[in-house]
XYZ file of C-alpha atoms in Angstrom:
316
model
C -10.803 17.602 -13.976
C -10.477 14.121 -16.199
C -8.745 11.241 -13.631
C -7.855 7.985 -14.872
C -7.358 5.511 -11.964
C -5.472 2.803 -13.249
C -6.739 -0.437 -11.168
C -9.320 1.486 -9.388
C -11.315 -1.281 -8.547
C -8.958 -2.896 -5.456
C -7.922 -2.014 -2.338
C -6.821 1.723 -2.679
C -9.486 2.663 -5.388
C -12.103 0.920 -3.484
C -11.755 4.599 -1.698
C -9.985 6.581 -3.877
C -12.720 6.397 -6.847
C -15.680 7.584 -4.836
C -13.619 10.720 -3.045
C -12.677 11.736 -6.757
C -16.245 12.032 -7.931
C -17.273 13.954 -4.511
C -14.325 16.050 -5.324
C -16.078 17.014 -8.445
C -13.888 14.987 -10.997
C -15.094 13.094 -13.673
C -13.257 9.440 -12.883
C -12.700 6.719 -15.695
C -11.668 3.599 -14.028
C -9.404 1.263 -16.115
C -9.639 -2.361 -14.730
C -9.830 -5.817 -15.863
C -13.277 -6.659 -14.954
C -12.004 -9.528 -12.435
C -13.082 -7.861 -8.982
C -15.554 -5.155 -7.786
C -14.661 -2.282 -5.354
C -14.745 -3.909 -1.625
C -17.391 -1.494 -0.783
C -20.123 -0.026 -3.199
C -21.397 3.611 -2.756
C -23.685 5.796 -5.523
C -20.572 7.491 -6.745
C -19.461 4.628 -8.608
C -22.789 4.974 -10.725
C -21.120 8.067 -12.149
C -17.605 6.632 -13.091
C -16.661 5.291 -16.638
C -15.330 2.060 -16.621
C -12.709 0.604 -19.089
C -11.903 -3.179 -19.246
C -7.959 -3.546 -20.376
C -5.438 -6.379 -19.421
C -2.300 -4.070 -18.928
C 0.252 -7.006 -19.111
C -0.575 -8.077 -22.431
C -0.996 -4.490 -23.782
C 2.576 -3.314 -22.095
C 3.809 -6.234 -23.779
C 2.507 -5.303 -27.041
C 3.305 -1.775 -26.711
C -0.442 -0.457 -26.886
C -1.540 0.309 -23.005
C 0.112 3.725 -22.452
C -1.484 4.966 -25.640
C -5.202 3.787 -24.493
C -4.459 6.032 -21.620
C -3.485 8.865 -23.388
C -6.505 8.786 -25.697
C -8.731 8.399 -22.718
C -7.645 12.124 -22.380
C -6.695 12.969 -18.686
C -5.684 15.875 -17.022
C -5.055 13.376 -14.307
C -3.654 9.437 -14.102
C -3.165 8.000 -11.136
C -1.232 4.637 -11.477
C -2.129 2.012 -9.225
C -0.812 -1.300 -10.957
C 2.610 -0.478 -12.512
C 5.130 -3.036 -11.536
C 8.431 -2.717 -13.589
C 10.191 0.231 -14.416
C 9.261 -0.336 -18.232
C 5.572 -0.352 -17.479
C 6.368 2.990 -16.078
C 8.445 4.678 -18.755
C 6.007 3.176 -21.373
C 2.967 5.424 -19.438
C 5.249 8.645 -18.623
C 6.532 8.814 -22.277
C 2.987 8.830 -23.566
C 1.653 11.341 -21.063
C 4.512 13.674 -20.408
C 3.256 17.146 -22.036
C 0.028 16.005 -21.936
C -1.046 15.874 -18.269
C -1.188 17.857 -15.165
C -0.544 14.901 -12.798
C 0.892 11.525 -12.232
C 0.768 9.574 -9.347
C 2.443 6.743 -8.805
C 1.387 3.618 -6.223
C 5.208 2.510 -4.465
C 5.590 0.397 -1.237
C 7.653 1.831 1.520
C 9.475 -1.053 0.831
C 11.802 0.729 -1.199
C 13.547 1.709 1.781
C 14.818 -2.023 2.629
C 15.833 -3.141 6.097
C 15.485 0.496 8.816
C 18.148 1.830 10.131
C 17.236 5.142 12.086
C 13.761 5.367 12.881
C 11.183 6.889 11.717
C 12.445 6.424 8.261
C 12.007 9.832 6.158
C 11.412 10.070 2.182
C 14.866 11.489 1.731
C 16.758 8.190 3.623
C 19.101 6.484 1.015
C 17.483 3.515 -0.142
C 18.751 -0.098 0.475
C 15.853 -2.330 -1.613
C 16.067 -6.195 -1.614
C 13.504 -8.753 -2.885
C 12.506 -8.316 -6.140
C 9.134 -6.209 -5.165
C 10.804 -3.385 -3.234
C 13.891 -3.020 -5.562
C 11.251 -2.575 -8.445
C 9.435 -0.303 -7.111
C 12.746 1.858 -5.898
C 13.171 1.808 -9.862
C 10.280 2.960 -10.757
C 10.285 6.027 -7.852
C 13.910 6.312 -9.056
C 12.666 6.972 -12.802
C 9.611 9.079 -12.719
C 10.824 11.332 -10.095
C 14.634 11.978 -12.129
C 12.033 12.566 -14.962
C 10.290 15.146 -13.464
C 13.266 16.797 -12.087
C 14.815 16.726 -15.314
C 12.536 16.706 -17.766
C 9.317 18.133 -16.220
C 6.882 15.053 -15.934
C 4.776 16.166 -13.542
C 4.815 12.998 -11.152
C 3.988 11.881 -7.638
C 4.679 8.728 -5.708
C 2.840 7.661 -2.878
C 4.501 4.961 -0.610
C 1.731 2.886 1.396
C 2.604 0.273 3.978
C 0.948 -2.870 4.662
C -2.209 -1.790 3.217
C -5.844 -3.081 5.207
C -9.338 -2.568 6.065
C -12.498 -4.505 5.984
C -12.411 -6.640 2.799
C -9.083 -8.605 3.023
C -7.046 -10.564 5.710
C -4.740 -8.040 7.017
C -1.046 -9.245 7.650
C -1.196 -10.680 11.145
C 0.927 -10.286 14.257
C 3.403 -13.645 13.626
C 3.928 -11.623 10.137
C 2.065 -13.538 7.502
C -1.401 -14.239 6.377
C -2.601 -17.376 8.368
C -5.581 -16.259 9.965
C -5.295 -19.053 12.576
C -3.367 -16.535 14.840
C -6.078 -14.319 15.111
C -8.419 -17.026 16.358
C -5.535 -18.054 18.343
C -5.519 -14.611 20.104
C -9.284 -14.423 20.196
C -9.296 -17.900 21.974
C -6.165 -16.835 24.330
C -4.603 -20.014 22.833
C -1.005 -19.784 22.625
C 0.664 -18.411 20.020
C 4.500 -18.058 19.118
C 6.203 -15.545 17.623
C 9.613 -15.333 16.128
C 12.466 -13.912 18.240
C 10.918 -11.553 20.785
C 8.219 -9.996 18.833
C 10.188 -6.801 18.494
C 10.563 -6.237 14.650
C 7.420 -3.907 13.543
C 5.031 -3.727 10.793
C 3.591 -0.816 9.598
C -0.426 -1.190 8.506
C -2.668 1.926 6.723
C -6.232 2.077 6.435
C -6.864 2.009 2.339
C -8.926 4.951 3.318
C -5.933 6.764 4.545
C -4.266 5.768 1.148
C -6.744 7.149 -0.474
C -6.579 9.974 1.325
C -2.866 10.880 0.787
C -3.829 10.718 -3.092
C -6.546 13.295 -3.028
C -4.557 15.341 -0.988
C -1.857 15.013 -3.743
C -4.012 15.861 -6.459
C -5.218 18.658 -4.236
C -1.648 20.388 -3.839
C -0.196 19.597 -6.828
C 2.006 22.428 -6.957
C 4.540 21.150 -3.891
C 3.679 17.386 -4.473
C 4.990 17.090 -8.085
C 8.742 15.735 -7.989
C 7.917 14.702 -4.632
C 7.521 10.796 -2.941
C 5.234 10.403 0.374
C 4.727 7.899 2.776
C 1.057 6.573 3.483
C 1.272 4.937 6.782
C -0.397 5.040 10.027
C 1.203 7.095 12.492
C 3.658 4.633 14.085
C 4.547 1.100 13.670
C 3.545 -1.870 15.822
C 6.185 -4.535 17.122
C 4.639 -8.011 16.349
C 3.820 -8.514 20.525
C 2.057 -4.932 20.735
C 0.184 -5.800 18.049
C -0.524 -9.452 19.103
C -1.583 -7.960 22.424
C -3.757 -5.412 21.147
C -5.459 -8.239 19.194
C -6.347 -10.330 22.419
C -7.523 -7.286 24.226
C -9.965 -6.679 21.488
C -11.857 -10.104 22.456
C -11.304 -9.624 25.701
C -7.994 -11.947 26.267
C -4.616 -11.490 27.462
C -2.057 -12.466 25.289
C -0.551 -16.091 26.174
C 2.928 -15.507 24.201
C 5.908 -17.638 23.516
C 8.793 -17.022 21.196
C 11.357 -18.739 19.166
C 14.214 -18.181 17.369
C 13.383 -17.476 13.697
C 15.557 -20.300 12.605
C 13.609 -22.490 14.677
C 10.225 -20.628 14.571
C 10.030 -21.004 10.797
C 9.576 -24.702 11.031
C 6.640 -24.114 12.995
C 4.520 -22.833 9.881
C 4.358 -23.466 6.285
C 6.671 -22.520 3.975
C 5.155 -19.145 2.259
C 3.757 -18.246 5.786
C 8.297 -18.537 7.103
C 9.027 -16.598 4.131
C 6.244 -13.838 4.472
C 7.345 -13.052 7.927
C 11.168 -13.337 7.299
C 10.205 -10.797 4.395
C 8.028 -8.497 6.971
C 10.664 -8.421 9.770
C 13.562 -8.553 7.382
C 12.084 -4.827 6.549
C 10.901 -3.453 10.208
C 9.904 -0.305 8.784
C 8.713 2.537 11.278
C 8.240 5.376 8.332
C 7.563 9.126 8.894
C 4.599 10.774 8.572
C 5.703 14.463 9.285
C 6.737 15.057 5.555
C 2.756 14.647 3.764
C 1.494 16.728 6.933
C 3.727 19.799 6.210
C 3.472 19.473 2.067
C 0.312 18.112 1.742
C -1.586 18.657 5.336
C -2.502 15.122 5.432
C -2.769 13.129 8.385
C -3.758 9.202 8.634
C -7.137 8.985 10.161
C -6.334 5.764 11.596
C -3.903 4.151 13.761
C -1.978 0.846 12.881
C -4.035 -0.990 15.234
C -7.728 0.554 14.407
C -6.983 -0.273 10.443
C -6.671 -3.789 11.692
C -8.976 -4.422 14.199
C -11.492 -2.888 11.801
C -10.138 -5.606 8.884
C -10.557 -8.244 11.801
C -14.415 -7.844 12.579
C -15.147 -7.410 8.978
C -13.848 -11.415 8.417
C -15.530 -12.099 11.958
C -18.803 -9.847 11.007
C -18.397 -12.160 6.848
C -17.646 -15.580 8.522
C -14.413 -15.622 7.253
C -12.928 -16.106 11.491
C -14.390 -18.071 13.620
């Protein structure tokens, strides 16, 4: 089996790339030659890799065709961002391929109502990121319905693991909470710390791919979520944080309003974007298709992230 991993070399491919080789596929990697995988392993010895800048090629028109010349039986899609990125690469591949796959966000579900949110809930996107990606899951999977495209998406949460700062429990990226937790300093969190996030291990990612690929026949046509098992209110997971270096949480909260004056401005509007959202997404749907089950929980992805950037210097 051919697989082109379109931005294999970040988070998700970091994973995905090497468990395509040991799955006995020959793996060409398209990237831009700005970042290496987070971790190495021998695999990556065996993968071809091609240097493109897909935003200047959508633009001129040329990027779907490399693909398609690259001859795959399978692309998985890592990068696309706008729904014409995504019609430009189905149009080139459809009656070519055996599988597309498709990176979403469970953003595309917008603000949770009944939890845990399944695949099939109506969508209600806002901000620009989750309403692209609901037209992107909205195109590819009306094409395959319709017209036979044989396309997946996969939905990841707040995607982690050692390498990268993983969203933290006030919401945002500031990784002065986590040395506030691991100092049992005090540390404030909006409202009660009741709104959830929802982290997954890129492994787990990674894993809901393969395990696409690997049932093809039930997952084409179909979207799946790629969370951990559960979500985490902002004070579980702050507590669960202090535990971890042997604290107890030292807590206070504030109303959002007045909260967000307490940080800097793309820190307010990261959290007001992560608790805007709440999600708590379903897992049940990928085990029954696809028999795939997150390895890790919420907390595990992101206590693993944590002594990575303790382990690299990175938190003090």
């Amino acid at each position: 089996m051919r697989t082109v991993v379109i931005g294999g070399t970040g988070h998700i491919g970091t994973y995905l790339v090497p468990g395509l080789v040991r799955a006995g596929h020959e793996v060409v990697v398209i990237t831009r030659g700005t970042r290496t995988p987070y971790s190495s392993s021998g695999e990556w010895s065996q993968v071809e890799l091609v240097h493109a800048d897909r935003d200047s090629e959508d633009a001129a028109g040329t990027f779907a065709q490399r693909v398609a010349d690259l001859g795959p039986d399978v692309v998985v899609d890592l990068i696309s961002f706008t729904e014409d990125s995504a019609r430009q690469l189905a149009e080139a591949l459809n009656g070519t391929i055996q599988h597309l796959l498709h990176c979403g966000t469970i953003w595309v579900h917008g603000p949770s109502a009944q939890v845990p949110t399944r695949e099939d809930t109506p969508r209600r996107p806002f901000g620009e990121y989750g309403v692209r990606k609901a037209a992107i899951e909205t195109y590819l999977l009306d094409q395959a319905r319709r017209h036979g495209l044989p396309a997946t998406v996969i939905h990841p949460g707040h995607i982690s693991g050692p390498g990268w700062a993983p969203i933290n429990p006030a919401g945002h990226l500031d990784l002065s909470v986590f040395s506030k937790l691991a100092q049992g300093a005090e540390l404030t969190l909006p409202n009660f710390g009741l709104e959830t996030i929802q982290h997954v291990h890129a492994a787990d990612v990674a894993g809901i791919f393969l395990a696409a690929i690997a049932n093809r026949s039930v997952a084409v046509g179909e979207s799946f979520h790629a969370v951990a098992e559960g979500a985490m209110t902002l004070r579980g997971y702050a507590e669960g944080v202090a535990a971890h270096f042997g604290q107890e949480a030292n807590l206070a909260f504030l109303p959002f309003e007045q909260w967000k004056a307490t940080v800097d401005e793309r820190s307010a509007q990261a959290t007001y974007d992560h608790i805007a959202h709440s999600p708590h997404c379903s897992m049940d749907k990928a085990a029954r298709l696809l028999g795939f089950r997150p390895r890790y929980s919420a907390l595990e992805t992101t206590l693993e992230a944590i002594d990575w950037l303790v382990a690299n210097g990175k938190l003090s």
